Short mmCIF file of C-alpha atoms and ligand atoms in Angstrom, two decimals:
data_model
loop_
_atom_site.label_atom_id
_atom_site.label_comp_id
_atom_site.label_asym_id
_atom_site.label_seq_id
_atom_site.Cartn_x
_atom_site.Cartn_y
_atom_site.Cartn_z
CA MET A 1 0.00 0.00 0.00
CA LYS A 2 1.31 3.49 -0.89
CA ASP A 3 2.18 5.36 2.31
CA ILE A 4 -0.04 8.44 2.47
CA GLY A 5 -0.59 8.13 6.21
CA ASN A 6 0.32 11.68 7.14
CA PHE A 7 -1.96 13.49 4.72
CA SER A 8 -5.39 14.94 5.51
CA ASP A 9 -8.58 13.09 4.55
CA GLU A 10 -9.15 15.63 1.74
CA THR A 11 -5.90 14.50 0.11
CA LYS A 12 -6.25 10.84 1.09
CA VAL A 13 -9.60 10.40 -0.70
CA VAL A 14 -7.94 11.46 -3.96
CA HIS A 15 -4.87 9.21 -3.68
CA ALA A 16 -5.77 6.28 -1.42
CA GLY A 17 -5.37 2.91 -3.08
CA ILE A 18 -3.95 4.36 -6.31
CA GLU A 19 -0.67 2.54 -7.03
CA ASP A 20 1.61 2.73 -10.06
CA ASN A 21 0.55 0.21 -12.69
CA GLU A 22 2.07 -1.35 -15.82
CA HIS A 23 1.34 1.63 -18.12
CA LEU A 24 1.51 4.29 -15.40
CA ALA A 25 -2.14 5.17 -16.01
CA VAL A 26 -3.31 7.86 -13.56
CA VAL A 27 -6.58 6.00 -13.15
CA PRO A 28 -5.88 2.31 -12.52
CA PRO A 29 -7.39 -0.16 -15.01
CA ILE A 30 -10.48 -2.31 -14.41
CA TYR A 31 -9.50 -5.99 -14.34
CA GLN A 32 -12.82 -7.25 -15.66
CA THR A 33 -11.81 -10.90 -15.51
CA SER A 34 -13.12 -13.83 -13.51
CA THR A 35 -9.84 -15.74 -13.49
CA PHE A 36 -6.04 -15.30 -13.78
CA LYS A 37 -3.51 -17.48 -15.65
CA PHE A 38 -0.74 -19.36 -13.87
CA ARG A 39 2.74 -19.20 -15.41
CA ASP A 40 3.06 -22.95 -14.81
CA ALA A 41 1.71 -25.66 -12.52
CA GLU A 42 4.11 -24.77 -9.71
CA HIS A 43 3.05 -21.11 -9.80
CA GLY A 44 -0.63 -22.15 -9.49
CA ALA A 45 0.11 -24.50 -6.61
CA ASN A 46 2.20 -21.82 -4.83
CA LEU A 47 -0.60 -19.28 -5.12
CA PHE A 48 -3.11 -21.74 -3.67
CA ARG A 49 -0.72 -22.57 -0.82
CA GLY A 50 -0.32 -18.84 -0.13
CA GLU A 51 3.44 -19.08 -0.72
CA GLU A 52 3.41 -16.46 -3.46
CA GLU A 53 1.54 -13.16 -3.85
CA GLY A 54 -0.84 -12.95 -6.80
CA PHE A 55 -4.35 -13.43 -8.07
CA ILE A 56 -6.18 -16.71 -8.74
CA TYR A 57 -9.90 -16.14 -9.20
CA THR A 58 -11.93 -12.95 -8.71
CA ARG A 59 -14.10 -14.28 -5.85
CA MET A 60 -10.81 -14.78 -3.97
CA GLY A 61 -9.27 -11.44 -4.97
CA ASN A 62 -8.80 -9.05 -7.91
CA PRO A 63 -6.43 -6.08 -8.40
CA THR A 64 -9.27 -3.54 -8.99
CA ILE A 65 -11.09 -4.71 -5.86
CA LYS A 66 -7.86 -4.78 -3.84
CA ALA A 67 -7.00 -1.19 -4.82
CA PHE A 68 -10.43 -0.06 -3.64
CA GLU A 69 -10.16 -2.10 -0.41
CA ASN A 70 -6.80 -0.47 0.32
CA ALA A 71 -8.38 2.96 -0.10
CA ILE A 72 -11.11 2.25 2.44
CA ALA A 73 -8.68 0.66 4.90
CA ILE A 74 -6.56 3.85 4.73
CA LEU A 75 -9.58 6.15 5.23
CA GLU A 76 -10.86 4.18 8.25
CA ASN A 77 -7.34 3.84 9.76
CA GLY A 78 -7.75 0.07 9.59
CA TYR A 79 -5.43 -2.78 8.61
CA ARG A 80 -7.25 -4.29 5.61
CA ALA A 81 -10.75 -4.15 4.11
CA LEU A 82 -13.04 -6.66 2.41
CA ALA A 83 -15.37 -5.47 -0.35
CA CYS A 84 -18.77 -7.17 -0.37
CA ALA A 85 -21.69 -7.35 -2.78
CA SER A 86 -23.95 -5.18 -0.59
CA GLY A 87 -24.10 -3.64 2.85
CA MET A 88 -26.18 -6.63 3.96
CA ALA A 89 -23.50 -9.00 2.57
CA ALA A 90 -20.92 -7.08 4.66
CA ILE A 91 -23.07 -7.45 7.81
CA HIS A 92 -23.65 -11.14 7.09
CA THR A 93 -19.91 -11.68 6.56
CA VAL A 94 -19.17 -10.14 9.96
CA PHE A 95 -21.81 -12.20 11.78
CA THR A 96 -20.92 -15.52 10.14
CA SER A 97 -17.19 -14.93 10.68
CA LEU A 98 -17.55 -14.19 14.39
CA VAL A 99 -20.45 -16.14 15.90
CA SER A 100 -21.44 -19.79 16.25
CA LYS A 101 -24.39 -21.70 17.62
CA GLY A 102 -25.05 -20.71 21.26
CA ASP A 103 -23.45 -17.27 20.92
CA HIS A 104 -25.26 -14.04 21.75
CA LEU A 105 -24.96 -10.52 20.45
CA ILE A 106 -26.26 -7.11 21.44
CA CYS A 107 -27.58 -4.89 18.66
CA SER A 108 -28.80 -1.27 18.66
CA LYS A 109 -32.60 -0.99 18.52
CA ALA A 110 -32.38 1.69 15.82
CA VAL A 111 -30.71 -0.03 12.88
CA TYR A 112 -31.58 -0.60 9.23
CA GLY A 113 -34.69 -2.89 9.19
CA PRO A 114 -33.11 -5.88 7.38
CA THR A 115 -30.27 -5.98 9.97
CA VAL A 116 -32.95 -6.70 12.59
CA THR A 117 -34.60 -9.34 10.40
CA LEU A 118 -31.23 -10.93 9.50
CA LEU A 119 -30.66 -11.46 13.23
CA ASN A 120 -34.21 -12.47 14.11
CA ASN A 121 -35.01 -14.64 11.10
CA VAL A 122 -31.73 -16.01 9.75
CA MET A 123 -29.09 -15.99 12.50
CA ARG A 124 -31.63 -17.23 15.06
CA ARG A 125 -32.22 -20.34 12.93
CA TYR A 126 -28.51 -21.10 13.34
CA GLY A 127 -28.77 -20.84 17.13
CA VAL A 128 -27.49 -17.27 17.54
CA GLU A 129 -29.48 -15.05 19.94
CA ALA A 130 -29.74 -11.27 19.73
CA THR A 131 -30.81 -8.68 22.32
CA PHE A 132 -31.89 -5.30 20.94
CA ALA A 133 -30.88 -2.49 23.27
CA ASP A 134 -31.15 1.28 23.25
CA THR A 135 -27.43 1.86 22.81
CA SER A 136 -27.78 5.63 23.30
CA GLY A 137 -27.65 4.87 27.03
CA ILE A 138 -24.93 2.76 28.55
CA ASP A 139 -27.19 1.18 31.21
CA GLU A 140 -29.32 -0.81 28.80
CA VAL A 141 -26.16 -2.10 27.10
CA LYS A 142 -24.68 -3.11 30.47
CA LYS A 143 -27.82 -5.07 31.38
CA SER A 144 -27.86 -6.93 28.08
CA PHE A 145 -24.55 -8.80 28.42
CA ARG A 146 -24.54 -12.57 28.85
CA ASP A 147 -21.57 -14.92 29.27
CA SER A 148 -22.09 -15.87 25.64
CA THR A 149 -22.04 -12.30 24.25
CA LYS A 150 -19.53 -12.09 21.40
CA ILE A 151 -20.46 -8.85 19.64
CA VAL A 152 -21.94 -5.46 20.45
CA TYR A 153 -23.27 -4.18 17.13
CA VAL A 154 -23.98 -0.45 16.89
CA GLU A 155 -25.25 1.76 14.11
CA THR A 156 -24.55 5.40 14.97
CA PRO A 157 -26.35 7.55 14.03
CA GLY A 158 -29.04 4.86 13.82
CA ASN A 159 -31.27 4.43 10.80
CA PRO A 160 -33.72 6.13 10.67
CA THR A 161 -34.13 7.83 14.07
CA LEU A 162 -30.57 9.27 14.14
CA VAL A 163 -30.15 8.21 17.76
CA ILE A 164 -26.47 8.43 18.68
CA SER A 165 -24.41 5.93 20.67
CA ASP A 166 -21.14 6.67 22.46
CA ILE A 167 -18.62 4.57 20.53
CA ARG A 168 -15.76 4.82 23.02
CA ALA A 169 -17.91 4.04 26.07
CA ILE A 170 -19.53 1.02 24.39
CA ALA A 171 -16.21 -0.28 23.02
CA ASP A 172 -14.75 -0.17 26.56
CA LEU A 173 -17.79 -2.00 27.92
CA ALA A 174 -17.65 -4.65 25.18
CA HIS A 175 -13.96 -5.27 25.87
CA GLU A 176 -14.57 -5.59 29.64
CA HIS A 177 -16.98 -8.40 28.76
CA GLY A 178 -14.63 -10.06 26.26
CA ALA A 179 -16.81 -9.03 23.31
CA LEU A 180 -15.98 -7.17 20.11
CA MET A 181 -17.56 -3.90 19.06
CA VAL A 182 -18.79 -3.58 15.47
CA VAL A 183 -19.90 -0.20 14.10
CA ASP A 184 -22.02 0.37 11.00
CA ASN A 185 -20.58 3.71 9.90
CA THR A 186 -22.75 4.06 6.78
CA PHE A 187 -24.50 7.31 7.82
CA MET A 188 -21.21 9.10 8.54
CA SER A 189 -18.57 7.81 6.11
CA PRO A 190 -14.96 7.81 7.36
CA ILE A 191 -14.79 11.57 6.71
CA LEU A 192 -17.13 12.38 9.62
CA GLN A 193 -16.45 9.55 12.07
CA LYS A 194 -13.65 7.01 12.58
CA PRO A 195 -14.92 4.26 14.91
CA LEU A 196 -11.65 2.27 14.91
CA ASP A 197 -9.85 5.28 16.40
CA MET A 198 -12.41 5.29 19.23
CA GLY A 199 -11.89 1.66 20.19
CA ALA A 200 -14.25 -0.21 17.87
CA ASP A 201 -12.84 -3.48 16.53
CA ILE A 202 -14.62 -3.68 13.20
CA VAL A 203 -16.28 -1.06 11.03
CA LEU A 204 -18.57 -1.68 8.08
CA HIS A 205 -20.45 0.33 5.47
CA SER A 206 -23.09 0.03 2.87
CA LEU A 207 -21.08 1.41 -0.08
CA THR A 208 -24.39 2.04 -1.79
CA LYS A 209 -24.67 5.28 0.21
CA PHE A 210 -22.22 8.15 0.82
CA LEU A 211 -19.04 6.26 -0.09
CA ASN A 212 -20.13 5.71 -3.67
CA GLY A 213 -22.36 8.77 -3.57
CA HIS A 214 -23.92 8.47 -7.01
CA ALA A 215 -26.78 5.99 -6.47
CA ASP A 216 -25.49 3.62 -9.16
CA VAL A 217 -23.82 0.81 -7.17
CA VAL A 218 -24.97 -1.66 -4.50
CA GLY A 219 -22.01 -2.69 -2.35
CA GLY A 220 -20.61 -3.10 1.14
CA VAL A 221 -17.27 -3.16 2.93
CA VAL A 222 -15.82 -4.43 6.20
CA VAL A 223 -12.65 -2.93 7.73
CA VAL A 224 -10.61 -4.84 10.31
CA LYS A 225 -7.65 -3.98 12.52
CA ASP A 226 -5.41 -7.06 12.36
CA GLU A 227 -4.11 -9.85 10.13
CA GLU A 228 -5.78 -12.71 12.03
CA THR A 229 -9.28 -11.19 11.77
CA TYR A 230 -8.62 -10.30 8.14
CA LYS A 231 -7.68 -13.89 7.26
CA ASN A 232 -10.73 -15.27 9.10
CA PHE A 233 -13.09 -12.83 7.36
CA ARG A 234 -11.48 -13.40 3.95
CA LYS A 235 -11.91 -17.17 4.28
CA THR A 236 -15.58 -16.75 5.26
CA LEU A 237 -16.30 -14.24 2.49
CA ASN A 238 -14.61 -16.52 -0.02
CA GLN A 239 -16.88 -19.36 1.07
CA ILE A 240 -20.19 -17.50 1.37
CA GLY A 241 -19.30 -15.69 -1.83
CA GLY A 242 -20.89 -12.24 -1.50
CA VAL A 243 -18.07 -10.29 -3.16
CA LEU A 244 -18.14 -6.96 -5.01
CA SER A 245 -17.57 -6.97 -8.79
CA PRO A 246 -14.42 -5.31 -10.23
CA PHE A 247 -16.51 -2.74 -12.13
CA ASP A 248 -18.44 -1.73 -9.00
CA ALA A 249 -15.16 -1.53 -7.04
CA PHE A 250 -13.85 0.83 -9.76
CA LEU A 251 -16.99 2.98 -9.54
CA VAL A 252 -16.89 3.30 -5.75
CA HIS A 253 -13.14 4.02 -5.83
CA ARG A 254 -13.94 6.78 -8.35
CA GLY A 255 -16.77 8.02 -6.11
CA ILE A 256 -14.64 8.38 -2.98
CA LYS A 257 -12.30 10.85 -4.70
CA THR A 258 -15.03 13.46 -4.13
CA LEU A 259 -16.18 12.09 -0.76
CA SER A 260 -14.66 14.90 1.26
CA ILE A 261 -16.22 17.74 -0.76
CA ARG A 262 -19.53 15.90 -1.07
CA MET A 263 -19.76 15.35 2.71
CA GLU A 264 -19.01 19.02 3.31
CA LYS A 265 -21.99 20.01 1.11
CA HIS A 266 -24.31 17.30 2.50
CA CYS A 267 -23.61 18.55 6.04
CA LYS A 268 -23.98 22.23 5.16
CA ASN A 269 -27.29 21.67 3.35
CA ALA A 270 -28.66 19.35 6.05
CA GLN A 271 -27.93 21.86 8.85
CA ILE A 272 -29.76 24.61 6.92
CA ILE A 273 -32.76 22.37 6.14
CA ALA A 274 -32.95 20.99 9.69
CA GLU A 275 -33.03 24.54 11.08
CA PHE A 276 -35.69 25.53 8.51
CA LEU A 277 -37.87 22.55 9.47
CA GLU A 278 -37.39 23.09 13.21
CA SER A 279 -38.67 26.66 12.93
CA HIS A 280 -41.65 25.75 10.70
CA SER A 281 -45.16 25.88 12.18
CA LYS A 282 -46.29 22.74 10.29
CA VAL A 283 -43.50 20.61 11.78
CA GLU A 284 -44.05 18.73 15.06
CA TRP A 285 -40.41 17.76 15.73
CA VAL A 286 -37.07 17.37 13.93
CA ARG A 287 -34.05 15.17 14.68
CA TYR A 288 -30.69 16.16 13.27
CA PRO A 289 -27.42 15.58 15.15
CA GLY A 290 -26.35 19.18 14.47
CA LEU A 291 -29.38 20.66 16.28
CA LYS A 292 -28.97 21.49 19.97
CA SER A 293 -32.38 19.86 20.48
CA HIS A 294 -30.92 16.44 19.56
CA PRO A 295 -30.89 14.38 22.79
CA GLN A 296 -27.33 13.19 22.18
CA TYR A 297 -25.98 16.47 20.76
CA GLU A 298 -23.01 16.40 23.18
CA ILE A 299 -21.97 12.87 22.14
CA ALA A 300 -22.40 13.87 18.48
CA LYS A 301 -20.01 16.81 18.95
CA LYS A 302 -17.48 14.57 20.68
CA GLN A 303 -17.28 11.77 18.11
CA MET A 304 -18.37 13.25 14.77
CA SER A 305 -16.43 15.97 12.94
CA GLU A 306 -19.69 17.22 11.34
CA PHE A 307 -23.28 16.05 11.55
CA GLY A 308 -24.10 14.29 8.29
CA GLY A 309 -26.73 14.52 5.60
CA MET A 310 -29.71 12.71 7.17
CA ILE A 311 -32.75 14.35 8.80
CA VAL A 312 -35.91 12.83 10.28
CA PHE A 313 -39.02 14.70 11.32
CA GLU A 314 -42.74 14.42 11.87
CA LEU A 315 -45.31 16.89 10.61
CA ARG A 316 -48.29 18.15 12.58
CA GLY A 317 -50.97 15.99 11.01
CA GLY A 318 -48.84 12.81 11.23
CA VAL A 319 -49.10 10.11 8.56
CA LYS A 320 -51.60 11.97 6.34
CA ALA A 321 -49.52 15.16 6.28
CA GLY A 322 -46.36 13.12 5.59
CA GLU A 323 -48.07 11.48 2.61
CA THR A 324 -49.07 14.88 1.21
CA LEU A 325 -45.48 16.04 1.57
CA MET A 326 -44.00 12.97 -0.14
CA ASN A 327 -46.53 13.12 -2.99
CA ASN A 328 -46.00 16.80 -3.75
CA VAL A 329 -42.26 17.49 -3.60
CA HIS A 330 -40.67 18.04 -7.02
CA LEU A 331 -36.94 18.43 -6.47
CA LEU A 332 -36.70 15.89 -3.66
CA GLN A 333 -37.36 12.42 -5.04
CA LEU A 334 -39.57 9.84 -3.35
CA ALA A 335 -37.20 6.88 -3.08
CA VAL A 336 -35.41 4.75 -0.48
CA SER A 337 -31.61 4.61 -0.14
CA LEU A 338 -29.52 7.61 0.88
CA GLY A 339 -26.15 9.28 0.61
CA GLY A 340 -26.31 10.12 -3.09
CA VAL A 341 -25.82 13.55 -4.61
CA GLU A 342 -29.58 13.83 -5.14
CA SER A 343 -31.99 14.55 -2.25
CA LEU A 344 -34.41 11.74 -1.42
CA ILE A 345 -37.46 11.52 0.84
CA GLN A 346 -39.11 8.36 2.19
CA HIS A 347 -41.40 6.91 4.87
CA PRO A 348 -39.52 4.34 7.04
CA ALA A 349 -42.61 2.65 8.61
CA SER A 350 -43.99 1.60 5.22
CA MET A 351 -40.69 1.42 3.32
CA THR A 352 -37.13 0.85 4.69
CA HIS A 353 -38.27 -0.50 8.06
CA SER A 354 -41.46 -2.29 6.97
CA SER A 355 -39.80 -5.71 7.45
CA MET A 356 -39.81 -5.06 11.24
CA ASP A 357 -43.04 -5.80 13.12
CA LYS A 358 -44.90 -2.72 14.37
CA GLU A 359 -44.08 -3.26 18.05
CA THR A 360 -40.32 -3.58 17.41
CA ARG A 361 -40.50 -0.56 15.12
CA LEU A 362 -42.24 1.60 17.75
CA GLN A 363 -39.79 0.45 20.42
CA ALA A 364 -37.02 1.69 18.13
CA GLY A 365 -38.76 5.09 17.95
CA ILE A 366 -39.92 4.68 14.35
CA THR A 367 -43.34 6.28 14.59
CA ASP A 368 -45.86 5.99 11.76
CA GLY A 369 -45.60 9.71 10.98
CA LEU A 370 -41.78 9.81 10.76
CA VAL A 371 -40.41 11.05 7.43
CA ARG A 372 -36.72 10.77 6.43
CA ILE A 373 -34.76 13.02 4.10
CA SER A 374 -31.36 12.22 2.65
CA VAL A 375 -30.09 15.69 1.84
CA GLY A 376 -28.18 15.90 -1.45
CA ILE A 377 -25.74 18.47 -2.75
CA GLU A 378 -28.20 20.68 -4.65
CA LYS A 379 -28.51 24.39 -3.78
CA SER A 380 -30.06 24.58 -0.31
CA ASP A 381 -32.40 27.51 -1.20
CA GLU A 382 -33.95 25.40 -3.95
CA LEU A 383 -34.46 22.42 -1.67
CA ILE A 384 -36.09 24.68 0.93
CA ALA A 385 -38.34 26.27 -1.71
CA ASP A 386 -39.49 22.77 -2.71
CA LEU A 387 -40.29 21.85 0.91
CA GLU A 388 -41.95 25.23 1.59
CA GLN A 389 -44.30 25.04 -1.41
CA THR A 390 -45.36 21.58 -0.23
CA LEU A 391 -45.75 22.50 3.44
CA GLN A 392 -48.11 25.30 2.38
CA LEU A 393 -50.50 22.63 1.08
CA LEU A 394 -51.02 21.31 4.60
N1 LCS B 1 -26.51 -0.31 6.92
C1 LCS B 1 -27.22 0.84 6.88
C2 LCS B 1 -27.03 1.87 7.95
C3 LCS B 1 -28.13 1.05 5.84
O1 LCS B 1 -28.80 2.21 5.83
C4 LCS B 1 -28.30 0.06 4.85
C5 LCS B 1 -29.25 0.23 3.73
C6 LCS B 1 -27.54 -1.12 4.94
C7 LCS B 1 -26.66 -1.26 5.99
C8 LCS B 1 -27.64 -2.21 3.92
O2 LCS B 1 -26.95 -1.84 2.78
P1 LCS B 1 -27.27 -2.40 1.30
O3 LCS B 1 -27.28 -3.88 1.42
O4 LCS B 1 -28.60 -1.86 0.90
O5 LCS B 1 -26.12 -1.89 0.49
N2 LCS B 1 -30.16 1.28 3.91
C9 LCS B 1 -31.13 1.61 3.11
C10 LCS B 1 -32.06 2.64 3.40
O6 LCS B 1 -32.11 3.28 4.44
N3 LCS B 1 -32.86 2.81 2.37
O7 LCS B 1 -32.65 1.87 1.40
C11 LCS B 1 -31.51 1.05 1.79
#
């Protein structure tokens, strides 16, 4: 890996993972190949034995994917990274690498809906138990430990409620109990928050969101801190098979070159829109980590460099008013996903979190009237004008 360790993140996003190549191309080539030739039988056997460096078969590794993985490992201050076919594939790779029948894990209540259902419906069938805790308070986490707890899994800010958990405090607690702390850092990107620096053991992302930033790739990534964990995860990923394609790795690597300037604009726009919504008479409440009214504002300031591009709120008039809003915006687009350059609006209870049963959803604070905006990089005045013209209909 090229040593760019001392540079700022703004410089790192441009250069991370870019190595000199055969033709000295400034943008490294896409190795769109499923397999790699061996010079002779001995070379092939050596590669399989791990006695020589090189590539065998793209599920096991590929130069385009490796270059991208190196970039993410550098940005998260990790040791190595593993690119996966989706954020869910990344989460599944972490769980299947670390837990066995009889093991227990603690998971934040406010996480992406399918993470809850992966634990409740799939992992449970393999004898793995999960306790869902409000990780914004340390007491509920403390009470949830069992002798068999192997992982504390935290999404912060949590999807969609933007509840914030104290990474350092929970990492310390996990380690006291002999467990590992895993952080889903999707909502922040490594520009705004670096969980490994705060004691977390593993960090993962849905690449589909801010890291790629252009809403044209589905992908995921896991970053680890040491060789042993890397080898374990690589073996599991190789066997379960959910790897990223070389072309998608190329696209996300291309996307992260503008990550720093995109995040700056996402954060700036989101702060302006959150303040606009908070002062609007048609709005019941707003949650944005950069508002002083956010219950964990102090933790947010401590562990995030800025406050991100996601806002949730509820209108006076609840579900009906939310529907009117979603059906009448023009510039904001009614779609799930997040973190792209374009602003999106959606309704978690009937969309992203509809796989959770209503009781679990309400316990996680996902009320029926809650609306989520992923703030893009458009001009903030124009986004506000779009929201204002719609709010006047209510
Ligand atoms: N982690 C977080 C925090 C997410 O928000 C998502 C997807 C995932 C993991 C899974 O990633 P994927 O497999 O989709 O790449 N969140 C979505 C959302 O809020 N709307 O649509 C997808």
